[in-house]
Amino acid sequence: MISQFIRKFKPSYELYNLFKRSELEHNIEKYKKYGIHKKYYSSVSSNDFIGLESPLNIHDKFNTRDTLPKEPSFQNLSKQRQEELLPWSDRGYIILKRFFSPDRVQQINDEVRRLDQSNKARWVGNKMMFAIHYSDIMLKASADPELMRIINLIMGKKMDLFQSINFLTGSEQRTHSDSYHMSTFPYGNIIAAWIALEKTTDQNGPLHYYEGSHKLPYLVNRDFGNAGTNLFLGKKQYSDYEDKIEDVLAEHNFERKILLAEPGDVLLWHSNLLHGGEPHHDKSLTRKSLVTHYYAEDAICYHEVSQRPTLKRPLDFPQ
Ligand SMILES: O=C(O)CCC(=O)C(=O)O
């Protein structure tokens, strides 16, 4: 009861944030730019952006099929990669087949085992969180230069690696969008990569996603009565958000896709693409994957779900 109160009481985490200036100051300049009167430690949510115009990223405004062929960095890609990138604006995702070589996949899987066995891994439930902060191999894979070039190209701007999550089993997560968890203003300024570290089948909890759903309006707390007040977060549960997403999907006719991936395949998805994890039926199987998220350098970064600004720890790139 008391912990519930503290979790929902905004000043309690504002106090915590007060001591985290170095990880929160990234928003200060952007608050100024958008005329948001906030301290670095303040609670922040979509309610702070009501009435502000949220400029669209280039490939939410113009179609990648028209714009990309004019880009020199697109011309430098193989024909196969070019074909893979073109549907981004239409679908809200792209699949880069066999992007990581079998050796690279093996190296990442060996590293996950090593981290786990040496107790270095930081597990939150079935997720190994932020291994990029304690593993050079995971950092190099997540910030792979070729992957970064493609990400910057389809986002039309410079993107920065923010987090990594390793899975050994399917997440079985209900359908959601990343923009509710890792939010930005202007909207649409994060992107995710889902890297297959082994084959996924209908037995080991593959990813599902709804093609074209990235074009829906961004769903925020006030859309399901969860805006809260100046002092408190809203009273709804996370499952109320998931129920709302189901209602939204029921009103549309998006095609539900299942990713049956080969090791080394990479799926990039738009921050507003609805996706989740299928049931992991055969528990004797693993489903190894690495999910990485990248924030745009020029956007306010926060978490609509908790109304907190994003804590960004610098990454220690090996020389
Ligand atoms: O890997 C999965 O099953 C889902 C991952 C996911 O939904 C996410 O990281 O946002």
Short mmCIF file of C-alpha atoms and ligand atoms in Angstrom, two decimals:
data_model
loop_
_atom_site.label_atom_id
_atom_site.label_comp_id
_atom_site.label_asym_id
_atom_site.label_seq_id
_atom_site.Cartn_x
_atom_site.Cartn_y
_atom_site.Cartn_z
CA MET A 1 0.00 0.00 0.00
CA ILE A 2 2.73 2.46 1.04
CA SER A 3 5.00 1.34 -1.81
CA GLN A 4 2.07 1.80 -4.22
CA PHE A 5 1.63 5.35 -2.88
CA ILE A 6 5.34 6.16 -3.27
CA ARG A 7 5.42 4.70 -6.79
CA LYS A 8 2.52 6.89 -7.89
CA PHE A 9 3.63 10.04 -6.00
CA LYS A 10 5.63 12.12 -8.48
CA PRO A 11 7.66 14.16 -5.93
CA SER A 12 9.23 10.94 -4.59
CA TYR A 13 10.99 10.19 -7.85
CA GLU A 14 11.65 13.88 -8.53
CA LEU A 15 13.68 13.77 -5.33
CA TYR A 16 15.54 10.70 -6.62
CA ASN A 17 16.13 12.47 -9.95
CA LEU A 18 17.58 15.51 -8.21
CA PHE A 19 20.76 13.46 -7.63
CA LYS A 20 20.91 12.22 -11.24
CA ARG A 21 21.63 15.44 -13.06
CA SER A 22 24.38 14.03 -15.28
CA GLU A 23 21.98 11.37 -16.62
CA LEU A 24 19.07 13.77 -17.08
CA GLU A 25 20.58 16.98 -18.38
CA HIS A 26 20.22 15.80 -22.00
CA ASN A 27 16.64 17.19 -21.93
CA ILE A 28 17.49 20.70 -20.70
CA GLU A 29 18.34 22.25 -24.08
CA LYS A 30 15.36 20.53 -25.71
CA TYR A 31 12.92 21.77 -23.07
CA LYS A 32 14.16 25.27 -23.91
CA LYS A 33 13.85 24.64 -27.64
CA TYR A 34 10.19 23.56 -27.32
CA GLY A 35 9.30 26.15 -24.66
CA ILE A 36 8.66 23.54 -21.94
CA HIS A 37 9.12 24.96 -18.45
CA LYS A 38 10.65 22.00 -16.67
CA LYS A 39 13.58 21.27 -14.45
CA TYR A 40 15.83 18.37 -15.41
CA TYR A 41 14.43 16.31 -12.52
CA SER A 42 10.74 17.07 -13.11
CA SER A 43 8.10 14.57 -14.06
CA VAL A 44 7.25 14.84 -17.76
CA SER A 45 4.52 13.35 -19.91
CA SER A 46 2.53 13.88 -23.11
CA ASN A 47 0.33 16.33 -21.18
CA ASP A 48 3.26 18.76 -21.26
CA PHE A 49 3.16 18.79 -25.07
CA ILE A 50 -0.54 19.47 -25.56
CA GLY A 51 -0.97 22.21 -28.15
CA LEU A 52 2.59 21.93 -29.47
CA GLU A 53 3.13 20.92 -33.04
CA SER A 54 5.09 17.66 -33.27
CA PRO A 55 7.09 17.84 -36.52
CA LEU A 56 7.17 14.59 -38.46
CA ASN A 57 10.37 12.77 -39.26
CA ILE A 58 11.22 12.67 -42.93
CA HIS A 59 10.03 9.10 -43.50
CA ASP A 60 6.76 9.67 -41.67
CA LYS A 61 6.19 12.60 -44.01
CA PHE A 62 7.60 11.29 -47.28
CA ASN A 63 7.70 7.70 -48.46
CA THR A 64 11.01 5.85 -48.29
CA ARG A 65 10.29 4.44 -51.77
CA ASP A 66 10.60 8.00 -53.13
CA THR A 67 13.26 9.49 -50.87
CA LEU A 68 15.82 6.75 -50.22
CA PRO A 69 16.91 6.18 -53.84
CA LYS A 70 18.13 9.81 -53.86
CA GLU A 71 20.45 9.24 -50.88
CA PRO A 72 24.13 8.48 -51.63
CA SER A 73 24.40 6.22 -48.54
CA PHE A 74 21.45 4.20 -49.89
CA GLN A 75 23.16 3.83 -53.26
CA ASN A 76 26.18 2.33 -51.49
CA LEU A 77 24.10 -0.56 -50.12
CA SER A 78 23.77 -3.91 -51.88
CA LYS A 79 20.68 -4.38 -54.08
CA GLN A 80 19.28 -6.81 -51.50
CA ARG A 81 19.57 -4.27 -48.67
CA GLN A 82 18.07 -1.53 -50.83
CA GLU A 83 15.00 -3.69 -51.50
CA GLU A 84 14.71 -4.47 -47.79
CA LEU A 85 14.75 -0.78 -46.78
CA LEU A 86 12.25 0.62 -49.27
CA PRO A 87 8.98 -0.52 -47.54
CA TRP A 88 9.81 1.22 -44.23
CA SER A 89 7.28 4.06 -44.57
CA ASP A 90 4.48 1.76 -45.76
CA ARG A 91 4.94 -1.06 -43.26
CA GLY A 92 6.60 0.47 -40.18
CA TYR A 93 9.24 -2.26 -40.11
CA ILE A 94 11.95 -3.77 -42.29
CA ILE A 95 13.76 -7.10 -42.14
CA LEU A 96 17.49 -7.30 -42.85
CA LYS A 97 18.08 -10.95 -43.72
CA ARG A 98 21.26 -12.58 -42.34
CA PHE A 99 22.61 -9.21 -41.25
CA PHE A 100 24.89 -10.73 -38.59
CA SER A 101 27.12 -13.60 -39.71
CA PRO A 102 26.93 -17.02 -37.99
CA ASP A 103 30.29 -16.27 -36.29
CA ARG A 104 28.99 -12.99 -34.90
CA VAL A 105 25.81 -14.66 -33.64
CA GLN A 106 27.92 -17.36 -31.98
CA GLN A 107 30.12 -14.71 -30.37
CA ILE A 108 27.08 -12.90 -28.92
CA ASN A 109 25.53 -16.14 -27.63
CA ASP A 110 28.84 -17.15 -26.02
CA GLU A 111 29.01 -13.74 -24.37
CA VAL A 112 25.46 -14.03 -22.98
CA ARG A 113 26.41 -17.42 -21.47
CA ARG A 114 29.61 -15.97 -20.02
CA LEU A 115 27.79 -12.99 -18.48
CA ASP A 116 25.14 -15.26 -17.02
CA GLN A 117 27.60 -17.78 -15.58
CA SER A 118 29.89 -15.13 -14.10
CA ASN A 119 26.92 -13.43 -12.40
CA LYS A 120 27.60 -10.24 -14.32
CA ALA A 121 24.23 -10.32 -16.07
CA ARG A 122 21.54 -8.06 -14.65
CA TRP A 123 18.25 -9.90 -15.07
CA VAL A 124 14.89 -8.25 -14.59
CA GLY A 125 12.47 -11.18 -14.91
CA ASN A 126 13.36 -12.90 -18.18
CA LYS A 127 15.22 -9.87 -19.55
CA MET A 128 18.96 -9.27 -19.30
CA MET A 129 18.99 -5.49 -19.16
CA PHE A 130 21.56 -3.02 -20.45
CA ALA A 131 24.38 -5.51 -21.14
CA ILE A 132 25.84 -2.73 -23.33
CA HIS A 133 27.02 -1.15 -20.08
CA TYR A 134 29.04 -4.19 -18.98
CA SER A 135 29.95 -6.06 -22.14
CA ASP A 136 32.07 -4.73 -25.01
CA ILE A 137 30.79 -7.50 -27.28
CA MET A 138 27.16 -6.53 -26.69
CA LEU A 139 27.98 -2.85 -27.12
CA LYS A 140 29.78 -3.45 -30.41
CA ALA A 141 26.93 -5.60 -31.74
CA SER A 142 24.25 -3.10 -30.70
CA ALA A 143 26.16 -0.17 -32.19
CA ASP A 144 27.40 -2.08 -35.23
CA PRO A 145 28.52 0.65 -37.70
CA GLU A 146 26.60 -0.80 -40.66
CA LEU A 147 23.46 -1.16 -38.54
CA MET A 148 23.84 2.44 -37.32
CA ARG A 149 24.20 3.67 -40.92
CA ILE A 150 20.94 1.96 -41.88
CA ILE A 151 19.13 3.22 -38.76
CA ASN A 152 20.29 6.81 -39.36
CA LEU A 153 19.28 6.53 -42.99
CA ILE A 154 15.72 5.40 -42.37
CA MET A 155 15.25 7.83 -39.46
CA GLY A 156 16.81 10.63 -41.51
CA LYS A 157 18.87 11.80 -38.56
CA LYS A 158 21.50 10.78 -36.05
CA MET A 159 20.33 8.13 -33.62
CA ASP A 160 22.07 7.09 -30.37
CA LEU A 161 22.06 3.65 -28.82
CA PHE A 162 20.10 3.76 -25.56
CA GLN A 163 19.49 0.24 -24.31
CA SER A 164 19.83 -3.46 -24.94
CA ILE A 165 17.68 -6.34 -23.72
CA ASN A 166 18.71 -9.98 -24.14
CA PHE A 167 16.13 -12.73 -24.04
CA LEU A 168 16.72 -16.47 -23.67
CA THR A 169 13.02 -17.26 -24.03
CA GLY A 170 10.06 -15.61 -25.76
CA SER A 171 8.78 -12.53 -23.92
CA GLU A 172 5.12 -13.58 -24.41
CA GLN A 173 4.38 -9.88 -23.96
CA ARG A 174 0.95 -8.62 -25.00
CA THR A 175 0.80 -6.23 -27.93
CA HIS A 176 2.19 -2.77 -27.20
CA SER A 177 4.19 0.00 -28.83
CA ASP A 178 7.61 1.20 -27.74
CA SER A 179 6.47 4.82 -27.84
CA TYR A 180 4.49 4.28 -24.61
CA HIS A 181 7.60 2.98 -22.82
CA MET A 182 10.42 4.96 -24.41
CA SER A 183 8.68 8.13 -25.45
CA THR A 184 9.88 11.22 -27.23
CA PHE A 185 8.79 14.70 -28.17
CA PRO A 186 8.51 15.21 -31.07
CA TYR A 187 6.79 11.83 -31.29
CA GLY A 188 8.37 9.01 -33.26
CA ASN A 189 12.01 9.55 -32.37
CA ILE A 190 13.03 6.13 -31.22
CA ILE A 191 13.60 2.98 -33.21
CA ALA A 192 14.15 -0.65 -32.17
CA ALA A 193 16.18 -3.50 -33.61
CA TRP A 194 15.26 -7.12 -32.87
CA ILE A 195 18.21 -9.40 -33.57
CA ALA A 196 17.58 -13.14 -33.93
CA LEU A 197 20.27 -15.14 -32.14
CA GLU A 198 18.71 -18.44 -33.17
CA LYS A 199 15.90 -19.68 -35.37
CA THR A 200 12.39 -18.75 -34.24
CA THR A 201 9.44 -21.01 -35.00
CA ASP A 202 5.82 -21.14 -33.91
CA GLN A 203 7.05 -23.19 -30.91
CA ASN A 204 9.51 -20.82 -29.22
CA GLY A 205 7.58 -17.56 -28.88
CA PRO A 206 8.25 -15.62 -32.07
CA LEU A 207 7.64 -11.89 -32.35
CA HIS A 208 4.33 -10.66 -33.78
CA TYR A 209 3.60 -7.24 -35.22
CA TYR A 210 0.84 -5.41 -37.06
CA GLU A 211 1.89 -4.10 -40.44
CA GLY A 212 1.00 -0.42 -40.94
CA SER A 213 -0.05 0.15 -37.30
CA HIS A 214 2.73 2.75 -36.92
CA LYS A 215 0.40 5.18 -38.72
CA LEU A 216 -2.10 5.16 -35.83
CA PRO A 217 -2.18 8.19 -33.53
CA TYR A 218 0.33 7.80 -30.66
CA LEU A 219 -1.54 6.36 -27.69
CA VAL A 220 -0.85 8.24 -24.45
CA ASN A 221 -2.06 8.08 -20.84
CA ARG A 222 -5.00 10.44 -21.29
CA ASP A 223 -6.38 8.21 -24.06
CA PHE A 224 -7.36 5.63 -21.45
CA GLY A 225 -8.07 7.85 -18.45
CA ASN A 226 -4.58 7.54 -16.96
CA ALA A 227 -3.24 11.11 -17.15
CA GLY A 228 -3.06 11.56 -13.35
CA THR A 229 -2.56 14.91 -11.66
CA ASN A 230 0.34 17.25 -10.93
CA LEU A 231 1.18 15.15 -7.89
CA PHE A 232 0.13 11.62 -8.80
CA LEU A 233 0.38 9.24 -11.73
CA GLY A 234 -2.90 7.93 -13.10
CA LYS A 235 -4.68 5.12 -11.27
CA LYS A 236 -4.83 2.60 -14.15
CA GLN A 237 -2.87 -0.62 -14.32
CA TYR A 238 -0.51 -1.56 -17.14
CA SER A 239 -3.04 -4.19 -18.24
CA ASP A 240 -5.53 -1.34 -18.88
CA TYR A 241 -3.06 0.01 -21.45
CA GLU A 242 -2.83 -3.45 -23.07
CA ASP A 243 -6.62 -3.73 -23.11
CA LYS A 244 -6.86 -0.34 -24.78
CA ILE A 245 -4.40 -1.47 -27.46
CA GLU A 246 -6.61 -4.51 -28.10
CA ASP A 247 -9.62 -2.22 -28.48
CA VAL A 248 -7.72 -0.04 -30.95
CA LEU A 249 -6.69 -3.09 -32.99
CA ALA A 250 -10.27 -4.36 -33.04
CA GLU A 251 -11.31 -1.11 -34.75
CA HIS A 252 -8.80 -1.61 -37.58
CA ASN A 253 -7.79 -4.29 -39.98
CA PHE A 254 -4.01 -4.44 -39.76
CA GLU A 255 -2.35 -7.61 -40.95
CA ARG A 256 -0.85 -9.56 -38.05
CA LYS A 257 2.58 -10.90 -38.96
CA ILE A 258 4.73 -13.46 -37.19
CA LEU A 259 8.50 -13.25 -37.52
CA LEU A 260 9.94 -16.68 -38.30
CA ALA A 261 13.54 -15.57 -38.21
CA GLU A 262 16.86 -17.17 -39.05
CA PRO A 263 19.89 -16.51 -36.84
CA GLY A 264 21.43 -13.13 -37.69
CA ASP A 265 18.21 -11.65 -39.14
CA VAL A 266 17.39 -8.16 -37.87
CA LEU A 267 13.94 -6.59 -37.74
CA LEU A 268 13.85 -2.81 -37.32
CA TRP A 269 10.53 -1.41 -36.13
CA HIS A 270 9.02 2.04 -35.85
CA SER A 271 8.39 3.39 -32.34
CA ASN A 272 4.62 3.30 -32.92
CA LEU A 273 4.45 -0.18 -34.50
CA LEU A 274 2.25 -2.49 -32.42
CA HIS A 275 4.09 -5.70 -31.58
CA GLY A 276 4.49 -8.36 -28.90
CA GLY A 277 5.56 -11.92 -28.20
CA GLU A 278 3.65 -15.07 -29.18
CA PRO A 279 3.22 -17.90 -26.63
CA HIS A 280 6.40 -19.92 -26.09
CA HIS A 281 4.79 -23.36 -26.39
CA ASP A 282 7.79 -25.67 -26.16
CA LYS A 283 9.55 -24.77 -22.92
CA SER A 284 12.41 -27.17 -23.72
CA LEU A 285 13.48 -24.71 -26.44
CA THR A 286 15.23 -21.40 -25.99
CA ARG A 287 14.55 -18.29 -28.05
CA LYS A 288 17.67 -16.19 -27.95
CA SER A 289 17.36 -12.63 -29.15
CA LEU A 290 18.80 -9.19 -28.57
CA VAL A 291 16.57 -6.11 -28.68
CA THR A 292 18.15 -2.68 -28.89
CA HIS A 293 16.62 0.80 -28.80
CA TYR A 294 17.97 4.05 -30.22
CA TYR A 295 16.81 7.58 -29.37
CA ALA A 296 17.19 10.52 -31.75
CA GLU A 297 19.83 12.93 -30.56
CA ASP A 298 17.50 15.93 -30.97
CA ALA A 299 14.35 14.76 -29.12
CA ILE A 300 13.09 15.06 -25.53
CA CYS A 301 13.31 11.51 -24.09
CA TYR A 302 11.02 10.25 -21.37
CA HIS A 303 8.73 7.38 -20.36
CA GLU A 304 5.01 8.03 -20.81
CA VAL A 305 4.26 4.91 -18.76
CA SER A 306 5.95 6.31 -15.62
CA GLN A 307 5.99 10.02 -16.60
CA ARG A 308 9.71 10.16 -15.87
CA PRO A 309 12.49 11.70 -17.94
CA THR A 310 14.88 9.08 -19.37
CA LEU A 311 18.04 8.38 -17.40
CA LYS A 312 20.78 8.17 -19.99
CA ARG A 313 24.10 6.71 -18.92
CA PRO A 314 27.02 7.41 -21.25
CA LEU A 315 28.31 4.39 -23.14
CA ASP A 316 31.92 3.41 -22.81
CA PHE A 317 32.93 2.53 -26.36
CA PRO A 318 36.07 0.37 -26.49
CA GLN A 319 38.97 2.02 -28.40
O1 LIG B 1 11.02 -10.28 -28.12
C1 LIG B 1 9.82 -10.25 -27.88
O2 LIG B 1 9.14 -11.26 -27.74
C2 LIG B 1 9.13 -8.92 -27.72
C3 LIG B 1 10.07 -7.83 -27.43
C4 LIG B 1 9.37 -6.55 -27.25
O3 LIG B 1 8.18 -6.46 -27.39
C5 LIG B 1 10.08 -5.32 -26.92
O4 LIG B 1 11.29 -5.40 -26.62
O5 LIG B 1 9.46 -4.25 -26.96
#
